[in-house]
Coordinates of C-alpha atoms in Angstrom, one line a residue:
M1 CA -19.8 7.6 47.5
G2 CA -23.5 6.7 46.9
H3 CA -23.9 4.3 44.2
R4 CA -20.8 5.5 42.5
L5 CA -16.7 4.6 42.5
D6 CA -14.4 6.9 44.4
S7 CA -11.2 7.0 43.2
S8 CA -8.2 8.7 44.3
W9 CA -5.7 7.2 41.7
T10 CA -3.0 9.6 40.6
V11 CA -0.1 8.2 38.2
R12 CA 2.5 9.2 41.0
G13 CA 1.0 7.6 43.9
G14 CA -1.1 4.4 42.5
S15 CA 1.5 3.0 39.9
A16 CA 4.6 4.7 40.8
A17 CA 6.3 1.5 41.7
Q18 CA 5.4 -0.1 38.2
F19 CA 6.2 3.2 36.1
E20 CA 9.8 3.3 38.4
R21 CA 10.4 -0.5 37.3
T22 CA 9.6 0.0 33.5
R23 CA 11.9 3.2 33.7
T24 CA 14.8 1.2 35.3
L25 CA 14.5 -1.5 32.8
M26 CA 14.3 1.1 29.9
R27 CA 17.3 2.7 31.3
Q28 CA 19.1 -0.8 31.2
I29 CA 18.0 -1.9 27.7
V30 CA 19.2 2.0 26.4
G31 CA 22.7 1.3 28.4
A32 CA 23.4 -1.5 26.9
L33 CA 22.8 -0.5 23.1
G34 CA 24.8 2.6 23.8
G35 CA 22.3 4.8 23.7
G36 CA 20.5 7.6 26.2
Y37 CA 17.4 7.6 27.9
A38 CA 14.9 10.6 28.4
D39 CA 11.4 10.4 29.7
H40 CA 8.6 11.5 27.7
P41 CA 7.5 15.5 28.3
L42 CA 3.9 14.6 29.2
W43 CA 5.7 12.2 32.2
H44 CA 6.9 15.4 33.7
R45 CA 3.3 16.7 34.1
D46 CA 1.7 13.7 35.6
R47 CA 0.3 12.4 32.3
V48 CA 0.8 9.2 31.0
L49 CA 0.6 8.5 27.0
T50 CA -0.7 5.4 25.8
V51 CA -0.7 3.5 22.4
H52 CA -2.5 0.6 20.6
P53 CA 0.0 -1.6 19.4
L54 CA -1.0 -3.1 15.9
G55 CA 0.1 -5.6 13.7
G56 CA 1.9 -8.4 14.3
A57 CA 0.0 -11.2 13.2
P58 CA -1.6 -9.2 9.9
I59 CA -4.6 -9.7 7.7
G60 CA -3.7 -10.7 4.3
R61 CA -4.8 -11.8 0.6
H62 CA -2.9 -15.3 0.8
P63 CA -0.1 -16.9 3.3
G64 CA 2.7 -14.3 1.1
T65 CA 1.3 -11.1 2.1
G66 CA -0.1 -12.1 5.9
V67 CA -0.6 -14.4 8.7
C68 CA -4.4 -14.6 8.5
D69 CA -7.5 -14.2 6.0
P70 CA -10.1 -11.4 6.1
Y71 CA -11.9 -13.2 9.0
G72 CA -9.1 -13.9 10.9
E73 CA -8.2 -17.5 10.6
V74 CA -4.7 -18.3 10.4
F75 CA -3.2 -19.6 7.0
G76 CA -2.4 -23.1 7.4
H77 CA -3.6 -23.5 10.6
P78 CA -7.6 -24.1 10.2
G79 CA -9.5 -23.2 13.6
L80 CA -6.6 -21.1 14.9
Y81 CA -8.0 -17.3 15.1
V82 CA -6.4 -13.9 15.9
A83 CA -9.2 -11.4 16.9
D84 CA -7.4 -8.5 18.2
G85 CA -5.0 -5.6 17.2
A86 CA -2.3 -8.0 15.7
A87 CA -4.5 -8.7 12.9
M88 CA -5.1 -5.1 11.8
P89 CA -2.8 -4.3 8.7
G90 CA -2.3 -1.0 9.2
P91 CA -3.1 2.3 11.2
V92 CA -6.6 3.4 10.8
G93 CA -6.0 7.2 12.0
P94 CA -7.9 7.6 15.4
N95 CA -7.6 5.6 18.2
P96 CA -8.8 1.9 17.3
A97 CA -10.3 0.5 19.8
L98 CA -13.8 0.6 18.6
T99 CA -12.1 -0.8 15.1
I100 CA -10.5 -3.3 16.9
A101 CA -14.0 -4.4 18.8
A102 CA -16.2 -4.5 15.2
L103 CA -13.6 -6.5 13.5
A104 CA -13.7 -9.0 16.4
D105 CA -17.1 -9.2 16.1
R106 CA -17.4 -9.8 12.9
M107 CA -14.8 -12.3 13.3
C108 CA -16.8 -14.3 15.9
T109 CA -19.9 -14.2 13.8
R110 CA -17.8 -15.9 11.3
L111 CA -16.6 -18.2 13.0
L112 CA -19.8 -19.2 14.2
E113 CA -21.8 -19.0 10.7
H114 CA -18.7 -21.3 8.9
R115 CA -18.1 -24.0 11.9
P116 CA -17.0 -26.9 10.1
A117 CA -19.4 -29.8 10.2
T118 CA -16.7 -32.0 11.7
P119 CA -13.2 -31.8 13.1
R120 CA -11.6 -33.6 10.2
A121 CA -12.9 -31.3 7.6
V122 CA -10.8 -28.6 9.3
A123 CA -8.2 -31.0 8.8
N124 CA -8.1 -31.6 5.6
R125 CA -8.5 -27.8 4.9
T126 CA -5.8 -26.2 2.5
Y127 CA -4.5 -23.3 1.6
P128 CA -2.9 -22.1 -1.7
R129 CA 0.6 -21.0 -2.1
R130 CA 0.6 -17.9 -4.3
T131 CA 4.1 -16.1 -5.2
S132 CA 3.8 -12.1 -5.4
L133 CA 6.0 -9.9 -6.6
Q134 CA 6.6 -6.2 -6.3
F135 CA 9.0 -3.0 -7.3
T136 CA 9.2 0.5 -6.3
E137 CA 9.2 3.4 -8.5
E138 CA 9.4 7.4 -7.8
L139 CA 8.9 9.6 -10.4
R140 CA 9.2 13.1 -10.7
G141 CA 7.7 16.3 -13.1
R142 CA 6.1 19.2 -13.4
Y143 CA 2.2 20.0 -12.8
A144 CA 0.1 22.6 -14.5
P145 CA -3.1 23.6 -12.5
G146 CA -5.9 24.1 -15.1
A147 CA -3.8 22.9 -17.9
D148 CA -2.1 26.1 -18.0
W149 CA 1.7 25.7 -19.1
S150 CA 2.6 29.2 -18.4
R151 CA 2.4 28.2 -14.7
T152 CA 3.6 25.1 -13.5
E153 CA 4.9 23.6 -10.1
P154 CA 7.2 20.5 -9.0
F155 CA 4.8 16.9 -9.1
A156 CA 6.2 13.6 -7.7
F157 CA 4.7 10.2 -7.0
R158 CA 6.4 7.0 -5.5
L159 CA 4.4 3.9 -5.7
T160 CA 5.0 0.6 -4.5
V161 CA 3.4 -2.0 -7.4
T162 CA 2.1 -5.5 -6.1
A163 CA 1.1 -8.5 -8.1
D164 CA -0.4 -10.5 -5.2
D165 CA -0.3 -13.6 -7.3
V166 CA 2.2 -13.4 -10.4
D167 CA 0.4 -16.3 -12.4
A168 CA -2.9 -14.4 -11.9
F169 CA -1.4 -11.3 -12.9
L170 CA 0.3 -12.5 -16.2
E171 CA -3.0 -14.5 -16.9
E172 CA -5.5 -11.8 -16.9
P173 CA -5.8 -9.5 -19.6
D174 CA -5.5 -6.1 -17.9
H175 CA -2.4 -7.3 -16.3
E176 CA -3.6 -5.0 -13.0
A177 CA -1.1 -4.8 -10.3
R178 CA -2.3 -2.8 -6.9
A179 CA -0.1 0.3 -6.4
D180 CA 0.6 2.1 -2.8
G181 CA 2.3 5.2 -2.1
W182 CA 1.9 8.7 -2.0
I183 CA 1.4 12.3 -4.2
D184 CA 3.2 15.0 -3.8
S185 CA 2.1 18.0 -5.1
P186 CA 1.6 21.9 -3.8
S187 CA -1.8 22.1 -5.4
F188 CA -3.2 19.5 -3.0
G189 CA -1.6 20.2 0.4
G190 CA 1.9 18.4 -0.5
R191 CA 2.1 14.9 0.4
R192 CA -0.7 13.0 -0.1
P193 CA -1.4 9.3 0.3
V194 CA -2.8 6.9 -2.3
L195 CA -6.1 5.4 -0.6
H196 CA -6.5 2.9 -3.7
G197 CA -4.0 2.3 -6.6
G198 CA -3.7 0.4 -9.5
V199 CA -1.6 0.3 -12.7
R200 CA -2.3 -1.9 -15.9
L201 CA 0.7 -3.1 -17.9
F202 CA -0.1 -3.9 -21.9
A203 CA -3.6 -4.2 -20.8
D204 CA -5.1 -6.6 -23.6
G205 CA -2.2 -6.8 -25.7
R206 CA -2.0 -3.1 -26.2
G207 CA 1.5 -1.2 -25.7
T208 CA 0.0 1.4 -23.0
M209 CA 1.0 1.5 -19.4
C210 CA -2.4 2.9 -17.2
Y211 CA -2.0 4.6 -13.8
L212 CA -4.9 4.8 -11.6
L213 CA -4.5 6.6 -8.5
H214 CA -7.0 7.9 -5.7
F215 CA -6.4 10.2 -3.2
T216 CA -8.0 13.4 -1.4
D217 CA -6.5 16.8 -1.3
A218 CA -5.8 18.8 1.7
D219 CA -9.6 19.7 2.0
G220 CA -10.4 16.1 1.8
H221 CA -12.1 16.8 -1.6
P222 CA -11.9 13.4 -3.7
R223 CA -9.0 13.7 -6.4
T224 CA -7.6 11.2 -9.2
F225 CA -4.3 10.7 -10.8
A226 CA -4.8 9.2 -14.3
G227 CA -1.6 8.4 -15.9
R228 CA -0.6 6.7 -19.2
K229 CA 2.8 5.8 -21.1
D230 CA 2.0 4.8 -24.9
L231 CA 4.6 2.6 -26.2
A232 CA 3.5 3.2 -30.3
P233 CA 5.5 0.9 -32.9
G234 CA 8.8 2.6 -33.9
A235 CA 12.3 3.2 -34.0
P236 CA 14.0 1.3 -31.1
T237 CA 15.8 4.6 -30.3
R238 CA 12.0 5.8 -28.6
L239 CA 12.3 2.9 -26.0
W240 CA 13.8 4.7 -23.3
T241 CA 11.5 7.9 -23.7
D242 CA 8.7 6.0 -23.7
T243 CA 8.6 3.8 -21.1
T244 CA 10.4 6.3 -18.8
R245 CA 8.1 9.2 -19.4
L246 CA 4.4 9.6 -18.5
G247 CA 1.7 11.9 -19.2
F248 CA -1.3 12.3 -16.8
R249 CA -4.5 14.3 -15.7
V250 CA -5.9 15.2 -12.2
L251 CA -9.6 14.4 -12.0
N252 CA -11.8 16.3 -9.7
R253 CA -13.4 12.8 -8.0
H254 CA -12.8 9.3 -7.8
V255 CA -13.1 7.2 -11.4
H256 CA -12.3 3.8 -11.8
E257 CA -11.5 3.3 -15.3
P258 CA -8.1 5.2 -17.2
G259 CA -10.2 6.5 -19.7
G260 CA -13.9 7.6 -21.0
T261 CA -14.9 9.6 -18.0
D262 CA -16.6 12.8 -18.1
A263 CA -14.9 14.2 -14.5
E264 CA -13.6 17.3 -14.8
T265 CA -10.0 17.9 -15.4
L266 CA -8.1 19.7 -12.7
G267 CA -4.5 20.1 -14.5
T268 CA -1.9 18.0 -16.8
G269 CA 1.4 17.2 -16.1
T270 CA 4.5 14.7 -17.4
A271 CA 6.7 12.8 -15.1
S272 CA 9.7 11.2 -15.9
L273 CA 11.9 8.3 -14.7
G274 CA 15.7 9.4 -14.7
A275 CA 18.8 6.9 -14.9
T276 CA 19.7 6.7 -11.6
D277 CA 16.2 6.5 -10.5
L278 CA 15.9 3.8 -13.1
A279 CA 18.9 1.8 -11.5
R280 CA 17.3 1.9 -8.2
L281 CA 14.0 0.6 -9.4
L282 CA 15.7 -2.5 -10.4
T283 CA 17.1 -3.0 -7.1
T284 CA 13.6 -2.9 -5.5
F285 CA 12.4 -6.0 -7.0
R286 CA 10.9 -8.7 -4.4
T287 CA 9.0 -11.7 -4.5
T288 CA 7.4 -13.5 -1.5
G289 CA 6.2 -17.4 -1.9
P290 CA 7.4 -20.4 -3.3
H291 CA 9.2 -20.5 -6.3
G292 CA 10.0 -16.5 -6.1
T293 CA 12.9 -16.8 -8.7
A294 CA 10.6 -18.2 -11.4
A295 CA 8.0 -15.9 -10.6
L296 CA 10.3 -12.9 -11.4
T297 CA 11.9 -15.0 -14.6
R298 CA 8.3 -15.1 -16.1
F299 CA 7.7 -11.7 -15.3
G300 CA 10.9 -10.3 -16.9
R301 CA 10.0 -12.3 -20.0
F302 CA 6.5 -11.1 -20.2
F303 CA 7.9 -7.2 -20.1
A304 CA 10.9 -7.8 -22.3
G305 CA 8.4 -9.7 -24.4
E306 CA 6.0 -6.9 -24.7
L307 CA 8.9 -4.4 -25.7
W308 CA 10.3 -6.4 -28.4
N309 CA 6.8 -6.8 -30.0
T310 CA 6.2 -3.5 -29.9
Y311 CA 9.5 -2.0 -31.3
A312 CA 11.2 -4.8 -32.8
L313 CA 9.2 -7.3 -34.1
R314 CA 6.8 -5.2 -35.7
R315 CA 9.1 -3.6 -38.0
L316 CA 10.1 -6.9 -39.4

């Protein structure tokens, strides 16, 4: 019609045969698995729901955490790039078509700007293999908005703590690991994802464990969870309480250091790890990469050694 395309396509007419073939195949798969088949509710209103599959060959820091580097080049296979939704390491919220396109454009720019001089240079490129370690802990306690302990509410958080490179983690004085997970508090709108988080274990040789977690409340306001476990020299009988009890503050913006901030304190609280929770935590330790058992052993010796220095050695 004129210079415009006139289409009379409908779900029922234009692609009815294709949809029916798909539904028949799905019924066969579900039947073989002993399940039940049901159409999506929108199907009965002549509506089609589509999704964007993500992941499959995700971006990672090293081969232990992903398939390709931040520019889409596959680890261990120089010159091979992933430039579609498969490279996305996780969901981005809205429909990701433009995000995928922007990522692919960035990858192509990098590819053109960093072309190797000769095929031999590509063939000789190597990628270091690192070993990562992670564990998951869940703590529960009470939170006092406005630091008013006459009225408290439940508070919980669950974190997966990851040292992307165990060797670097043990060598660096801050001993900082990445933390991902959620915070659950009525004051901030229920369960909120951790946007960026870190945990420092025995930083600079001090008996301190620091937690710094960025999140937003239900209205999108930036908040920081700043927690701290202080392992002070004393009787070994204090070991359980000091290592499983966490005091914390919630701050009124995103801050980047555990202490020394002038951000407003919105409330304070304590959270702890029960005996059952500790037993569950011990089952969550995982390593990825070469020499995983050795890496886990080194981490265990580091942790136990710091406890020994705090509670036993200093009393001798």
